[in-house]
Every structure is written in structure tokens, then in C-alpha cells.
Short mmCIF file of C-alpha atoms in Angstrom, two decimals:
data_model
loop_
_atom_site.label_atom_id
_atom_site.label_comp_id
_atom_site.label_asym_id
_atom_site.label_seq_id
_atom_site.Cartn_x
_atom_site.Cartn_y
_atom_site.Cartn_z
CA UNK M 1 119.29 87.15 81.25
CA UNK M 2 122.26 88.43 80.56
CA UNK M 3 125.19 88.04 82.47
CA UNK M 4 126.01 88.94 85.61
CA UNK M 5 126.77 93.61 85.39
CA UNK M 6 131.03 94.29 86.92
CA UNK M 7 130.56 95.27 90.02
CA UNK M 8 133.80 94.94 91.91
CA UNK M 9 134.76 98.51 92.06
CA UNK M 10 130.87 98.94 94.08
CA UNK M 11 131.87 96.25 96.50
CA UNK M 12 135.29 97.83 97.91
CA UNK M 13 132.95 99.97 99.05
CA UNK M 14 134.51 103.86 98.12
CA UNK M 15 133.95 105.99 100.85
CA UNK M 16 132.24 105.39 103.71
CA UNK M 17 132.49 101.94 105.16
CA UNK M 18 129.94 100.72 107.52
CA UNK M 19 131.91 99.59 110.80
CA UNK M 20 129.61 95.56 111.00
CA UNK M 21 132.57 96.16 107.73
CA UNK M 22 134.78 97.12 109.38
CA UNK M 23 135.37 95.33 111.97
CA UNK M 24 135.03 91.55 110.05
CA UNK M 25 138.13 93.23 108.41
CA UNK M 26 139.68 94.36 111.59
CA UNK M 27 139.01 90.92 113.41
CA UNK M 28 139.92 88.56 109.58
CA UNK M 29 141.09 84.97 110.92
CA UNK M 30 143.29 83.63 108.44
CA UNK M 31 143.22 79.38 111.04
CA UNK M 32 145.17 77.28 109.80
CA UNK M 33 145.33 78.48 105.97
CA UNK M 34 149.31 78.73 105.47
CA UNK M 35 149.22 75.38 105.78
CA UNK M 36 148.35 74.03 103.05
CA UNK M 37 149.35 74.84 99.51
CA UNK M 38 146.32 75.16 97.91
CA UNK M 39 147.79 74.93 93.95
CA UNK M 40 145.47 72.26 92.18
CA UNK M 41 143.50 70.73 94.40
CA UNK M 42 139.68 70.04 93.86
CA UNK M 43 137.27 72.58 95.48
CA UNK M 44 134.13 72.47 96.18
CA UNK M 45 130.69 74.49 96.96
CA UNK M 46 128.08 73.39 99.76
CA UNK M 47 125.79 76.23 100.19
CA UNK M 48 122.71 76.21 103.46
CA UNK M 49 120.73 79.12 102.81
CA UNK M 50 116.56 79.86 103.52
CA UNK M 51 114.93 79.32 99.90
CA UNK M 52 113.71 82.40 99.50
CA UNK M 53 116.09 86.64 100.25
CA UNK M 54 114.44 88.57 102.64
CA UNK M 55 112.88 90.89 102.57
CA UNK M 56 111.84 93.39 105.29
CA UNK M 57 112.04 96.71 106.96
CA UNK M 58 113.78 96.62 110.15
CA UNK M 59 109.95 97.37 111.81
CA UNK M 60 107.99 94.44 110.44
CA UNK M 61 110.75 92.03 110.55
CA UNK M 62 108.92 89.07 112.48
CA UNK M 63 110.52 85.78 112.21
CA UNK M 64 107.78 83.73 113.85
CA UNK M 65 106.08 84.66 111.08
CA UNK M 66 105.72 81.86 108.46
CA UNK M 67 106.93 82.65 104.15
CA UNK M 68 108.80 85.47 103.98
CA UNK M 69 106.83 87.50 101.83
CA UNK M 70 105.18 87.67 105.17
CA UNK M 71 107.63 90.08 106.00
CA UNK M 72 107.15 92.72 103.37
CA UNK M 73 106.95 95.56 104.07
CA UNK M 74 104.08 95.72 107.18
CA UNK M 75 103.68 99.17 107.31
CA UNK M 76 100.84 100.14 109.41
CA UNK M 77 96.99 99.89 107.85
CA UNK M 78 97.26 102.81 105.43
CA UNK M 79 94.90 101.24 102.21
CA UNK M 80 97.80 102.89 99.51
CA UNK M 81 100.68 101.74 101.36
CA UNK M 82 99.19 98.26 102.21
CA UNK M 83 98.56 98.13 98.66
CA UNK M 84 102.02 98.88 97.62
CA UNK M 85 102.87 96.53 99.65
CA UNK M 86 100.65 93.82 98.74
CA UNK M 87 102.00 94.25 94.81
CA UNK M 88 105.88 94.50 95.43
CA UNK M 89 104.68 91.06 97.05
CA UNK M 90 102.82 89.79 94.03
CA UNK M 91 105.76 91.10 92.00
CA UNK M 92 109.44 90.28 94.19
CA UNK M 93 107.30 86.61 94.59
CA UNK M 94 107.42 85.65 91.02
CA UNK M 95 110.92 87.57 90.62
CA UNK M 96 111.60 85.58 93.08
CA UNK M 97 110.80 82.41 91.50
CA UNK M 98 113.17 83.13 88.05
CA UNK M 99 116.17 83.99 90.08
CA UNK M 100 117.94 81.57 92.37
CA UNK M 101 120.43 83.78 93.98
CA UNK M 102 121.73 81.10 96.58
CA UNK M 103 122.53 78.25 93.26
CA UNK M 104 124.19 81.72 91.47
CA UNK M 105 125.50 82.71 95.05
CA UNK M 106 127.86 79.51 95.07
CA UNK M 107 128.66 79.48 91.44
CA UNK M 108 130.27 82.56 91.88
CA UNK M 109 131.58 82.22 95.09
CA UNK M 110 133.32 78.54 93.52
CA UNK M 111 134.60 80.54 90.33
CA UNK M 112 136.30 83.30 92.84
CA UNK M 113 137.28 81.36 95.23
CA UNK M 114 138.67 78.19 93.49
CA UNK M 115 140.73 81.46 92.24
CA UNK M 116 141.84 82.61 95.25
CA UNK M 117 143.70 79.90 96.21
CA UNK M 118 144.83 78.98 93.11
CA UNK M 119 143.19 74.98 92.81
CA UNK M 120 140.24 73.50 90.77
CA UNK M 121 136.70 74.35 90.69
CA UNK M 122 134.67 71.09 90.77
CA UNK M 123 131.09 71.04 90.69
CA UNK M 124 130.50 68.95 93.67
CA UNK M 125 132.06 68.24 97.41
CA UNK M 126 132.81 64.13 96.10
CA UNK M 127 136.49 63.41 95.40
CA UNK M 128 137.38 66.58 95.99
CA UNK M 129 140.88 67.88 98.02
CA UNK M 130 138.59 71.19 100.16
CA UNK M 131 135.05 72.07 100.29
CA UNK M 132 133.83 75.69 100.96
CA UNK M 133 130.80 75.87 103.38
CA UNK M 134 128.64 78.68 103.32
CA UNK M 135 125.33 78.83 105.99
CA UNK M 136 123.39 81.35 105.64
CA UNK M 137 121.42 82.42 107.86
CA UNK M 138 119.79 86.11 105.98
CA UNK M 139 120.49 88.39 102.88
CA UNK M 140 118.50 89.78 100.38
CA UNK M 141 116.51 93.66 100.81
CA UNK M 142 116.62 95.58 104.31
CA UNK M 143 115.28 99.38 104.77
CA UNK M 144 114.97 100.71 107.85
CA UNK M 145 111.45 102.44 107.02
CA UNK M 146 109.33 102.73 104.16
CA UNK M 147 110.89 106.11 103.39
CA UNK M 148 114.63 104.36 103.68
CA UNK M 149 117.74 103.71 102.15
CA UNK M 150 117.22 100.17 100.88
CA UNK M 151 120.40 98.40 100.84
CA UNK M 152 121.54 94.74 99.45
CA UNK M 153 122.40 92.98 103.35
CA UNK M 154 123.98 89.33 104.14
CA UNK M 155 125.10 87.48 107.37
CA UNK M 156 126.41 84.12 107.30
CA UNK M 157 128.88 82.07 108.41
CA UNK M 158 131.23 80.17 105.90
CA UNK M 159 134.08 77.91 107.10
CA UNK M 160 136.92 76.13 104.35
CA UNK M 161 136.92 71.60 105.05
CA UNK M 162 139.47 69.49 104.94
CA UNK M 163 137.37 66.00 103.20
CA UNK M 164 136.74 64.03 104.25
CA UNK M 165 137.07 64.01 107.11
CA UNK M 166 135.19 67.65 107.68
CA UNK M 167 138.45 69.51 109.58
CA UNK M 168 138.27 73.49 109.93
CA UNK M 169 140.98 75.01 108.26
CA UNK M 170 139.51 78.95 108.07
CA UNK M 171 136.40 80.44 108.77
CA UNK M 172 134.58 83.91 109.22
CA UNK M 173 131.72 85.29 109.94
CA UNK M 174 130.01 87.78 106.34
CA UNK M 175 127.37 90.64 108.08
CA UNK M 176 127.20 93.77 105.50
CA UNK M 177 125.20 96.20 103.59
CA UNK M 178 125.99 97.71 100.48
CA UNK M 179 123.07 100.62 99.38
CA UNK M 180 121.31 99.13 95.97
CA UNK M 181 122.45 101.02 92.77
CA UNK M 182 119.62 100.98 90.70
CA UNK M 183 122.24 102.13 87.74
CA UNK M 184 124.42 99.32 87.80
CA UNK M 185 121.84 96.70 86.74
CA UNK M 186 119.22 99.76 85.03
CA UNK M 187 120.62 101.29 82.81
CA UNK M 188 119.69 105.24 82.51
CA UNK M 189 117.19 103.55 85.01
CA UNK M 190 115.12 107.51 85.91
CA UNK M 191 115.29 105.94 89.73
CA UNK M 192 118.34 107.76 90.94
CA UNK M 193 121.23 107.20 92.41
CA UNK M 194 120.22 104.89 95.23
CA UNK M 195 116.52 104.02 95.78
CA UNK M 196 113.84 103.90 98.69
CA UNK M 197 111.97 101.05 99.85
CA UNK M 198 108.46 102.20 98.63
CA UNK M 199 110.76 102.76 95.19
CA UNK M 200 111.02 99.39 95.74
CA UNK M 201 107.84 98.75 95.30
CA UNK M 202 107.48 100.54 92.25
CA UNK M 203 110.22 98.21 90.30
CA UNK M 204 109.23 95.76 88.04
CA UNK M 205 109.24 92.84 87.55
CA UNK M 206 112.62 92.21 85.59
CA UNK M 207 114.05 95.40 87.78
CA UNK M 208 113.38 93.16 90.54
CA UNK M 209 114.56 90.14 89.15
CA UNK M 210 117.65 92.36 88.67
CA UNK M 211 118.59 92.87 91.35
CA UNK M 212 117.89 89.67 92.95
CA UNK M 213 120.92 88.85 90.65
CA UNK M 214 122.14 91.67 91.71
CA UNK M 215 122.15 90.50 95.25
CA UNK M 216 123.58 87.07 93.73
CA UNK M 217 126.97 89.00 92.97
CA UNK M 218 127.09 91.39 95.63
CA UNK M 219 126.02 88.11 98.18
CA UNK M 220 128.65 85.72 96.89
CA UNK M 221 132.05 89.32 96.14
CA UNK M 222 131.09 89.73 100.20
CA UNK M 223 132.10 86.10 101.23
CA UNK M 224 134.64 85.76 98.25
CA UNK M 225 136.45 89.06 99.36
CA UNK M 226 136.83 87.32 103.24
CA UNK M 227 138.59 84.40 102.38
CA UNK M 228 141.57 87.19 100.74
CA UNK M 229 141.60 89.27 103.45
CA UNK M 230 142.44 85.85 105.50
CA UNK M 231 144.89 84.96 102.89
CA UNK M 232 146.29 88.08 102.68
CA UNK M 233 147.33 87.68 106.15
CA UNK M 234 148.27 83.73 106.16
CA UNK M 235 150.24 85.13 103.62
CA UNK M 236 152.84 87.92 104.94
#
């Protein structure tokens, strides 16, 4: 699989932003960002996330069920749809073993956050001056129903900490959804501009792998967008 597609322009949410994103932007926190000069300091990223992204419809999400595959497209007793859901589950399971979404997300957050702060990216928190901790509660692909538009989503908390004291410098909540556009990762896709949960079930393993890589890009860019907003407000 080649490098990540360049999705920054798409992730800036041209058009009408969701209410969650508008609220997040309006309440962007500066914390203690103005107190520090981050230039040439060491920055590390630690990501705490579920082992796999979740893919489910809102009406099928049951947090008490074990395993993310069991939440995938439970759409009633219709045999045709059940068969589609089972095929989708098998392909997504294979794709998720090929793509370390949380790991790729952490790498991208480190690269972009270090550039924003003008800090030195470090592979380990040991010896770093600051640590960006990403606590992901949920992330993955969601649709309101089998026939509804499928979105990337992330629900997380991000904390910038002083090392080694663990003193809090800045924190932000990240909760957003962005429509999946197959043309951003599959040139010449026949699926159209946007896809539904049902169309997602018809993707190949390779296409699902590309979608999960895009999920890593989307999640990382949403997180660093929050940091950029906080820095901009702190420097005013």
C-alpha cells in the first residue's frame, strides 16, 4: 500500500460543518499553551485506543456485546442482508489485521504536532519534554442505517503533558464525523461520490484496507486541527 492520500483540503470540511465540529471550534481551549516555548523541545505521542476501529450502524450498536465484529451491520432477519453483513465482517476483519489504524494515527499526529509546535519528534516518551496523549474512546465507520451515508468518526480526548511531572498543559475533546468519499482513496471508483453502509459491504479487502488507512489520516488530522486551533488562540 502506497503513501497516504493527501486529504487535508477535504478534511477542512468545505461546505457546512457538523454541529459537533462547530461547537468544538467555538470552544477551542488554549490551556497553558501561551506559557511555553516548544521550539527544539522533545515531543512524544502516546495513543490509547481500542484494538480495532468499529464499524456499525447507530441502531445496531450494543456496547455490551463482545468484539467489534458483532456490532457490524446487525440489520434484522432478512437473509440477503445477513449474508452481506457476514461477508463485510469477514473482509473487514482481514483488512483490520493489515492496517494498524491507531499506530498510523499516532505517527501522523506526532509528525504534524511536532511541526506545529516546532518541536523534535521522539519515538518514545522517555526523555521527551512533552507528551501528547491520545485517549480514543471510539473510532471507525458509522452509518445511521444500512441505506444511509457512511461516515468516518472519532470520539477522543487529547492531552498535552509536561514530562516527567505529567502536569497538564492543554487538553481538548474531539468528536466529529466526515462522509466517506471513495474517490479520495480509489481513483476511478464506480461507487459514486459518497457511499452507504450497504455499498461499504461490497468493497474488496484491498478497498477496505485503503478506507481504514484513510480513517487513520482523518482521525489524526482532526486531532491536530484541535491543537492548531488552540495554538492560534493562544498566540492572539
